[in-house]
Amino acid sequence: MKLHILGTAASEGYPAIFCTCSHCQKARQLGGKNIRTRTSAIIDHTLKIDFPPDTLHHVLRDDLDLTKIQHLLFTHTHHDHFYPEDLNMRLPGYAHGVQYPFHIYGNDAVLAKLSQSLKKQNDHVQFHLLRPFSTYQIDDAEVTPLLADHNQIETCLLFHIKKGNTALLYGHDTGCFPDETWNWLETNAKIDIALLDCTNGNLPEYRNHMNVNAVIETKNRLQENSILFDHSKVYVTHFSHNIGLLHEDLIKIFQPHNIDVAYDGLVIET
Ligand SMILES: [Zn+2]
Ligand SMILES: [Zn+2]
Ligand SMILES: [Zn+2]
């Protein structure tokens, strides 16, 4: 599996789009891995997770060819993951060389909002409703949506994706995993690569988004239940500027726990 991480910030970006706080100023000065955009990832060039408002920036920065994307999975409808208006840019006149079919997968809120945002000419796009804990065969990947604890009025999802010999847990905007998700993981899952939500850094809040302690507890529980292999890699991502931690600060916090810190443009290959 080739997992290309496109963005690693929380919804406002880091530095944040309108912010002059000291953390954002420091991130701007240092640049490099301290520059974080809104989240998305691509698996093996053809399967994309989420479609944030920074997608054009990702295309230009990492020289992406989005015409290869055949399958687009959505975690939920918060704007940092879901900017459907730009999907209209696949239409004739805006784009040439676009390939079909194009499949979009998400919860009912995702599909309802997409049907409002996509122009009628997009009738070649095929929608697929995702139900938590059902497994979907998407080309040669087995995708299982799991429940997050992120927003009480939407069924926000994380994904277990098995492809070839590699299993990925894609956990953005999860909060601490609900019991049903732990039950599924403890019964069914092995994980080679885990991405975990660390939006809140060292701040005390851990509902809706995890903080450092919640990430470490989650990793330990995955390990204690033999869901992780010895070779498995765990990454933290989706950082808010409010945590005031730069890339090097995050590495110092997580290195003793054998957890890596994701950054924009990171490619993980297994
Ligand atoms: Zn988010
Ligand atoms: Zn700021
Ligand atoms: Zn969210």
mmCIF file of C-alpha atoms and ligand atoms in Angstrom:
data_model
loop_
_atom_site.group_PDB
_atom_site.id
_atom_site.type_symbol
_atom_site.label_atom_id
_atom_site.label_comp_id
_atom_site.label_asym_id
_atom_site.label_seq_id
_atom_site.Cartn_x
_atom_site.Cartn_y
_atom_site.Cartn_z
ATOM 1 C CA MET A 1 0.000 0.000 0.000
ATOM 2 C CA LYS A 2 1.136 3.510 -0.768
ATOM 3 C CA LEU A 3 -0.542 5.979 1.591
ATOM 4 C CA HIS A 4 -0.019 9.617 0.657
ATOM 5 C CA ILE A 5 -0.968 12.009 3.466
ATOM 6 C CA LEU A 6 -2.098 15.317 1.985
ATOM 7 C CA GLY A 7 -3.035 17.375 5.068
ATOM 8 C CA THR A 8 -2.512 17.146 8.821
ATOM 9 C CA ALA A 9 -4.232 20.218 10.331
ATOM 10 C CA ALA A 10 -7.525 20.713 12.111
ATOM 11 C CA SER A 11 -10.282 22.681 10.404
ATOM 12 C CA GLU A 12 -8.655 26.135 10.537
ATOM 13 C CA GLY A 13 -5.257 25.018 9.157
ATOM 14 C CA TYR A 14 -1.980 25.460 11.057
ATOM 15 C CA PRO A 15 -1.020 28.306 10.720
ATOM 16 C CA ALA A 16 -4.704 29.107 10.750
ATOM 17 C CA ILE A 17 -6.304 30.957 7.880
ATOM 18 C CA PHE A 18 -7.088 34.190 9.789
ATOM 19 C CA CYS A 19 -4.895 33.835 12.900
ATOM 20 C CA THR A 20 -2.073 35.973 14.279
ATOM 21 C CA CYS A 21 -1.481 33.995 17.521
ATOM 22 C CA SER A 22 2.113 33.282 18.540
ATOM 23 C CA HIS A 23 1.827 29.589 17.563
ATOM 24 C CA CYS A 24 0.731 30.429 14.035
ATOM 25 C CA GLN A 25 3.432 33.096 13.701
ATOM 26 C CA LYS A 26 6.097 30.599 14.821
ATOM 27 C CA ALA A 27 4.799 27.975 12.383
ATOM 28 C CA ARG A 28 4.931 30.535 9.548
ATOM 29 C CA GLN A 29 8.516 31.515 10.440
ATOM 30 C CA LEU A 30 9.777 27.936 10.680
ATOM 31 C CA GLY A 31 7.836 26.613 7.673
ATOM 32 C CA GLY A 32 8.559 23.035 6.513
ATOM 33 C CA LYS A 33 6.675 20.387 8.462
ATOM 34 C CA ASN A 34 5.026 23.107 10.589
ATOM 35 C CA ILE A 35 2.843 24.107 7.644
ATOM 36 C CA ARG A 36 -0.277 21.952 7.869
ATOM 37 C CA THR A 37 -3.333 22.005 5.588
ATOM 38 C CA ARG A 38 -6.781 20.422 5.818
ATOM 39 C CA THR A 39 -6.855 16.628 5.869
ATOM 40 C CA SER A 40 -7.075 14.052 3.135
ATOM 41 C CA ALA A 41 -5.124 11.014 1.943
ATOM 42 C CA ILE A 42 -4.743 8.958 -1.222
ATOM 43 C CA ILE A 43 -4.250 5.188 -1.287
ATOM 44 C CA ASP A 44 -2.413 3.748 -4.311
ATOM 45 C CA HIS A 45 -3.340 6.739 -6.512
ATOM 46 C CA THR A 46 -6.970 5.641 -7.025
ATOM 47 C CA LEU A 47 -8.782 5.798 -3.674
ATOM 48 C CA LYS A 48 -9.072 9.157 -1.906
ATOM 49 C CA ILE A 49 -10.360 9.861 1.572
ATOM 50 C CA ASP A 50 -12.123 13.220 2.022
ATOM 51 C CA PHE A 51 -12.074 16.250 -0.255
ATOM 52 C CA PRO A 52 -11.037 19.360 1.710
ATOM 53 C CA PRO A 53 -10.964 23.008 0.605
ATOM 54 C CA ASP A 54 -7.152 22.737 0.232
ATOM 55 C CA THR A 55 -7.377 20.148 -2.554
ATOM 56 C CA LEU A 56 -6.087 22.431 -5.340
ATOM 57 C CA HIS A 57 -3.122 23.315 -3.104
ATOM 58 C CA HIS A 58 -2.433 19.572 -2.615
ATOM 59 C CA VAL A 59 -2.555 18.984 -6.376
ATOM 60 C CA LEU A 60 -0.028 21.757 -7.013
ATOM 61 C CA ARG A 61 2.249 20.988 -4.045
ATOM 62 C CA ASP A 62 2.509 17.215 -4.593
ATOM 63 C CA ASP A 63 1.999 17.125 -8.385
ATOM 64 C CA LEU A 64 -1.123 14.951 -8.054
ATOM 65 C CA ASP A 65 -3.136 13.548 -10.949
ATOM 66 C CA LEU A 66 -6.669 13.463 -9.547
ATOM 67 C CA THR A 67 -8.052 12.013 -12.782
ATOM 68 C CA LYS A 68 -6.759 8.650 -11.492
ATOM 69 C CA ILE A 69 -9.090 8.788 -8.486
ATOM 70 C CA GLN A 70 -11.979 6.375 -9.046
ATOM 71 C CA HIS A 71 -13.262 6.109 -5.492
ATOM 72 C CA LEU A 72 -13.800 8.891 -2.960
ATOM 73 C CA LEU A 73 -14.665 8.048 0.658
ATOM 74 C CA PHE A 74 -15.986 10.647 3.082
ATOM 75 C CA THR A 75 -15.619 10.506 6.873
ATOM 76 C CA HIS A 76 -18.214 13.240 7.573
ATOM 77 C CA THR A 77 -19.445 16.632 6.369
ATOM 78 C CA HIS A 78 -17.363 19.086 8.398
ATOM 79 C CA HIS A 79 -16.001 21.563 5.895
ATOM 80 C CA ASP A 80 -12.325 20.678 6.453
ATOM 81 C CA HIS A 81 -13.107 17.199 5.058
ATOM 82 C CA PHE A 82 -15.922 18.007 2.678
ATOM 83 C CA TYR A 83 -15.841 20.757 0.061
ATOM 84 C CA PRO A 84 -18.138 19.301 -2.599
ATOM 85 C CA GLU A 85 -18.412 22.424 -4.775
ATOM 86 C CA ASP A 86 -14.935 21.696 -6.166
ATOM 87 C CA LEU A 87 -16.130 18.287 -7.379
ATOM 88 C CA ASN A 88 -18.036 20.212 -10.051
ATOM 89 C CA MET A 89 -14.623 21.074 -11.480
ATOM 90 C CA ARG A 90 -14.555 17.547 -12.950
ATOM 91 C CA LEU A 91 -17.273 18.590 -15.414
ATOM 92 C CA PRO A 92 -16.626 19.233 -19.140
ATOM 93 C CA GLY A 93 -15.360 22.744 -19.683
ATOM 94 C CA TYR A 94 -13.654 22.818 -16.296
ATOM 95 C CA ALA A 95 -11.684 19.601 -16.870
ATOM 96 C CA HIS A 96 -10.453 17.499 -19.785
ATOM 97 C CA GLY A 97 -9.332 13.857 -19.629
ATOM 98 C CA VAL A 98 -11.512 12.986 -16.635
ATOM 99 C CA GLN A 99 -12.076 9.252 -16.253
ATOM 100 C CA TYR A 100 -15.265 7.414 -15.395
ATOM 101 C CA PRO A 101 -16.811 5.822 -13.459
ATOM 102 C CA PHE A 102 -16.413 7.930 -10.342
ATOM 103 C CA HIS A 103 -17.777 6.516 -7.097
ATOM 104 C CA ILE A 104 -18.486 8.483 -3.924
ATOM 105 C CA TYR A 105 -19.090 6.803 -0.562
ATOM 106 C CA GLY A 106 -20.377 8.365 2.635
ATOM 107 C CA ASN A 107 -23.030 8.520 5.334
ATOM 108 C CA ASP A 108 -26.524 9.852 4.600
ATOM 109 C CA ALA A 109 -25.562 13.449 5.463
ATOM 110 C CA VAL A 110 -22.680 13.311 2.963
ATOM 111 C CA LEU A 111 -24.885 11.958 0.185
ATOM 112 C CA ALA A 112 -27.727 14.416 0.904
ATOM 113 C CA LYS A 113 -25.387 17.428 0.833
ATOM 114 C CA LEU A 114 -23.633 16.143 -2.283
ATOM 115 C CA SER A 115 -26.919 15.853 -4.138
ATOM 116 C CA GLN A 116 -27.504 19.561 -3.404
ATOM 117 C CA SER A 117 -23.985 20.732 -4.256
ATOM 118 C CA LEU A 118 -23.231 18.742 -7.402
ATOM 119 C CA LYS A 119 -24.551 20.165 -10.634
ATOM 120 C CA LYS A 120 -27.034 18.019 -12.566
ATOM 121 C CA GLN A 121 -24.444 17.168 -15.238
ATOM 122 C CA ASN A 122 -22.690 15.068 -12.591
ATOM 123 C CA ASP A 123 -25.254 12.307 -13.111
ATOM 124 C CA HIS A 124 -22.414 9.927 -14.027
ATOM 125 C CA VAL A 125 -21.228 10.028 -10.396
ATOM 126 C CA GLN A 126 -22.359 6.956 -8.474
ATOM 127 C CA PHE A 127 -23.283 7.409 -4.811
ATOM 128 C CA HIS A 128 -22.877 4.623 -2.245
ATOM 129 C CA LEU A 129 -24.329 4.809 1.260
ATOM 130 C CA LEU A 130 -21.940 3.536 3.930
ATOM 131 C CA ARG A 131 -23.303 1.809 7.010
ATOM 132 C CA PRO A 132 -21.063 1.374 10.049
ATOM 133 C CA PHE A 133 -19.602 -2.119 10.529
ATOM 134 C CA SER A 134 -20.572 -3.340 7.032
ATOM 135 C CA THR A 135 -17.617 -4.294 4.851
ATOM 136 C CA TYR A 136 -17.491 -3.019 1.252
ATOM 137 C CA GLN A 137 -15.323 -4.398 -1.533
ATOM 138 C CA ILE A 138 -13.940 -1.399 -3.409
ATOM 139 C CA ASP A 139 -11.731 -2.732 -6.201
ATOM 140 C CA ASP A 140 -9.205 -4.829 -4.340
ATOM 141 C CA ALA A 141 -9.696 -3.065 -0.998
ATOM 142 C CA GLU A 142 -12.004 -4.165 1.831
ATOM 143 C CA VAL A 143 -13.358 -1.027 3.486
ATOM 144 C CA THR A 144 -15.196 -1.132 6.816
ATOM 145 C CA PRO A 145 -16.602 2.128 8.223
ATOM 146 C CA LEU A 146 -16.492 2.288 12.028
ATOM 147 C CA LEU A 147 -18.264 4.699 14.362
ATOM 148 C CA ALA A 148 -16.490 7.779 15.737
ATOM 149 C CA ASP A 149 -17.406 9.870 18.788
ATOM 150 C CA HIS A 150 -17.256 13.202 17.004
ATOM 151 C CA ASN A 151 -20.647 14.793 16.510
ATOM 152 C CA GLN A 152 -23.945 13.819 18.075
ATOM 153 C CA ILE A 153 -26.064 14.764 15.054
ATOM 154 C CA GLU A 154 -24.039 12.984 12.369
ATOM 155 C CA THR A 155 -22.829 9.398 11.968
ATOM 156 C CA CYS A 156 -19.154 10.315 11.628
ATOM 157 C CA LEU A 157 -16.947 7.495 10.405
ATOM 158 C CA LEU A 158 -13.432 6.191 10.622
ATOM 159 C CA PHE A 159 -12.219 3.510 8.238
ATOM 160 C CA HIS A 160 -10.518 0.148 8.452
ATOM 161 C CA ILE A 161 -9.107 -0.486 4.980
ATOM 162 C CA LYS A 162 -7.470 -3.784 4.072
ATOM 163 C CA LYS A 163 -5.664 -3.982 0.778
ATOM 164 C CA GLY A 164 -3.219 -6.747 -0.159
ATOM 165 C CA ASN A 165 -1.138 -7.512 2.909
ATOM 166 C CA THR A 166 -1.735 -4.155 4.585
ATOM 167 C CA ALA A 167 -4.480 -2.967 6.922
ATOM 168 C CA LEU A 168 -4.930 0.736 7.610
ATOM 169 C CA LEU A 169 -6.961 2.386 10.360
ATOM 170 C CA TYR A 170 -7.842 5.901 9.181
ATOM 171 C CA GLY A 171 -8.996 7.722 12.295
ATOM 172 C CA HIS A 172 -9.624 11.431 11.834
ATOM 173 C CA ASP A 173 -12.107 13.370 13.946
ATOM 174 C CA THR A 174 -12.852 10.332 16.046
ATOM 175 C CA GLY A 175 -12.702 11.255 19.717
ATOM 176 C CA CYS A 176 -12.168 8.148 21.853
ATOM 177 C CA PHE A 177 -13.563 5.132 20.039
ATOM 178 C CA PRO A 178 -17.093 4.096 21.102
ATOM 179 C CA ASP A 179 -17.579 0.591 22.545
ATOM 180 C CA GLU A 180 -19.075 -0.724 19.269
ATOM 181 C CA THR A 181 -15.922 0.306 17.415
ATOM 182 C CA TRP A 182 -13.680 -1.337 20.009
ATOM 183 C CA ASN A 183 -15.802 -4.494 19.813
ATOM 184 C CA TRP A 184 -15.364 -4.620 16.033
ATOM 185 C CA LEU A 185 -11.635 -3.942 16.229
ATOM 186 C CA GLU A 186 -11.077 -6.480 18.996
ATOM 187 C CA THR A 187 -13.034 -9.138 17.117
ATOM 188 C CA ASN A 188 -11.950 -8.548 13.550
ATOM 189 C CA ALA A 189 -8.967 -6.341 13.095
ATOM 190 C CA LYS A 190 -5.267 -6.355 12.571
ATOM 191 C CA ILE A 191 -3.651 -3.029 11.786
ATOM 192 C CA ASP A 192 -0.332 -2.298 10.082
ATOM 193 C CA ILE A 193 -0.761 1.489 9.905
ATOM 194 C CA ALA A 194 -2.945 3.604 12.219
ATOM 195 C CA LEU A 195 -3.608 7.318 11.867
ATOM 196 C CA LEU A 196 -5.033 8.789 15.054
ATOM 197 C CA ASP A 197 -6.706 12.134 15.745
ATOM 198 C CA CYS A 198 -4.604 14.309 18.099
ATOM 199 C CA THR A 199 -6.381 17.617 17.506
ATOM 200 C CA ASN A 200 -6.244 18.666 21.168
ATOM 201 C CA GLY A 201 -2.544 18.062 21.899
ATOM 202 C CA ASN A 202 -1.881 18.623 25.603
ATOM 203 C CA LEU A 203 -5.206 20.392 26.148
ATOM 204 C CA PRO A 204 -7.535 18.525 28.551
ATOM 205 C CA GLU A 205 -10.449 17.972 26.134
ATOM 206 C CA TYR A 206 -10.734 14.530 24.606
ATOM 207 C CA ARG A 207 -14.419 14.296 23.577
ATOM 208 C CA ASN A 208 -15.092 14.811 19.830
ATOM 209 C CA HIS A 209 -11.325 14.921 19.236
ATOM 210 C CA MET A 210 -8.530 13.103 21.045
ATOM 211 C CA ASN A 211 -5.647 14.662 22.967
ATOM 212 C CA VAL A 212 -2.166 13.254 23.675
ATOM 213 C CA ASN A 213 -3.271 11.065 26.593
ATOM 214 C CA ALA A 214 -6.233 9.653 24.675
ATOM 215 C CA VAL A 215 -3.969 8.777 21.727
ATOM 216 C CA ILE A 216 -1.491 6.982 24.006
ATOM 217 C CA GLU A 217 -4.317 5.080 25.737
ATOM 218 C CA THR A 218 -5.786 4.121 22.363
ATOM 219 C CA LYS A 219 -2.421 2.896 21.075
ATOM 220 C CA ASN A 220 -1.840 0.893 24.265
ATOM 221 C CA ARG A 221 -5.271 -0.746 24.020
ATOM 222 C CA LEU A 222 -4.657 -1.630 20.352
ATOM 223 C CA GLN A 223 -1.350 -3.174 21.413
ATOM 224 C CA GLU A 224 -2.703 -5.019 24.458
ATOM 225 C CA ASN A 225 -5.387 -6.621 22.302
ATOM 226 C CA SER A 226 -2.828 -7.723 19.688
ATOM 227 C CA ILE A 227 -4.529 -5.571 17.049
ATOM 228 C CA LEU A 228 -1.135 -4.051 16.272
ATOM 229 C CA PHE A 229 1.776 -6.155 15.018
ATOM 230 C CA ASP A 230 5.348 -5.569 16.242
ATOM 231 C CA HIS A 231 6.010 -3.889 12.888
ATOM 232 C CA SER A 232 2.870 -1.687 12.963
ATOM 233 C CA LYS A 233 3.284 2.070 12.696
ATOM 234 C CA VAL A 234 1.061 4.554 14.545
ATOM 235 C CA TYR A 235 0.877 8.184 13.417
ATOM 236 C CA VAL A 236 -0.809 11.202 14.990
ATOM 237 C CA THR A 237 -2.436 13.887 12.842
ATOM 238 C CA HIS A 238 -5.156 16.624 12.571
ATOM 239 C CA PHE A 239 -3.482 19.191 14.873
ATOM 240 C CA SER A 240 -5.071 22.458 16.004
ATOM 241 C CA HIS A 241 -3.018 25.655 16.295
ATOM 242 C CA ASN A 242 -4.533 26.066 19.777
ATOM 243 C CA ILE A 243 -2.256 23.309 21.092
ATOM 244 C CA GLY A 244 0.796 25.512 20.501
ATOM 245 C CA LEU A 245 2.967 22.515 19.596
ATOM 246 C CA LEU A 246 5.264 22.626 16.607
ATOM 247 C CA HIS A 247 6.410 19.539 14.711
ATOM 248 C CA GLU A 248 9.555 19.067 16.814
ATOM 249 C CA ASP A 249 7.551 19.474 20.062
ATOM 250 C CA LEU A 250 5.168 16.754 18.927
ATOM 251 C CA ILE A 251 8.055 14.417 18.079
ATOM 252 C CA LYS A 252 9.502 14.880 21.600
ATOM 253 C CA ILE A 253 6.125 14.029 23.151
ATOM 254 C CA PHE A 254 5.410 10.965 21.036
ATOM 255 C CA GLN A 255 8.833 9.400 20.404
ATOM 256 C CA PRO A 256 8.962 7.670 23.838
ATOM 257 C CA HIS A 257 5.629 6.017 22.979
ATOM 258 C CA ASN A 258 6.848 4.806 19.589
ATOM 259 C CA ILE A 259 4.285 7.005 17.821
ATOM 260 C CA ASP A 260 5.237 8.988 14.708
ATOM 261 C CA VAL A 261 4.043 12.491 13.858
ATOM 262 C CA ALA A 262 2.457 12.864 10.416
ATOM 263 C CA TYR A 263 3.163 15.883 8.235
ATOM 264 C CA ASP A 264 1.812 17.202 4.949
ATOM 265 C CA GLY A 265 3.110 15.260 1.950
ATOM 266 C CA LEU A 266 4.231 12.231 3.991
ATOM 267 C CA VAL A 267 4.194 9.000 1.953
ATOM 268 C CA ILE A 268 4.012 5.701 3.843
ATOM 269 C CA GLU A 269 4.744 2.579 1.801
ATOM 270 C CA THR A 270 4.414 -1.026 2.896
HETATM 271 ZN ZN ZN B 1 -11.551 17.655 10.894
HETATM 272 ZN ZN ZN B 2 -3.179 30.623 15.643
HETATM 273 ZN ZN ZN B 3 -15.018 17.044 12.081
#
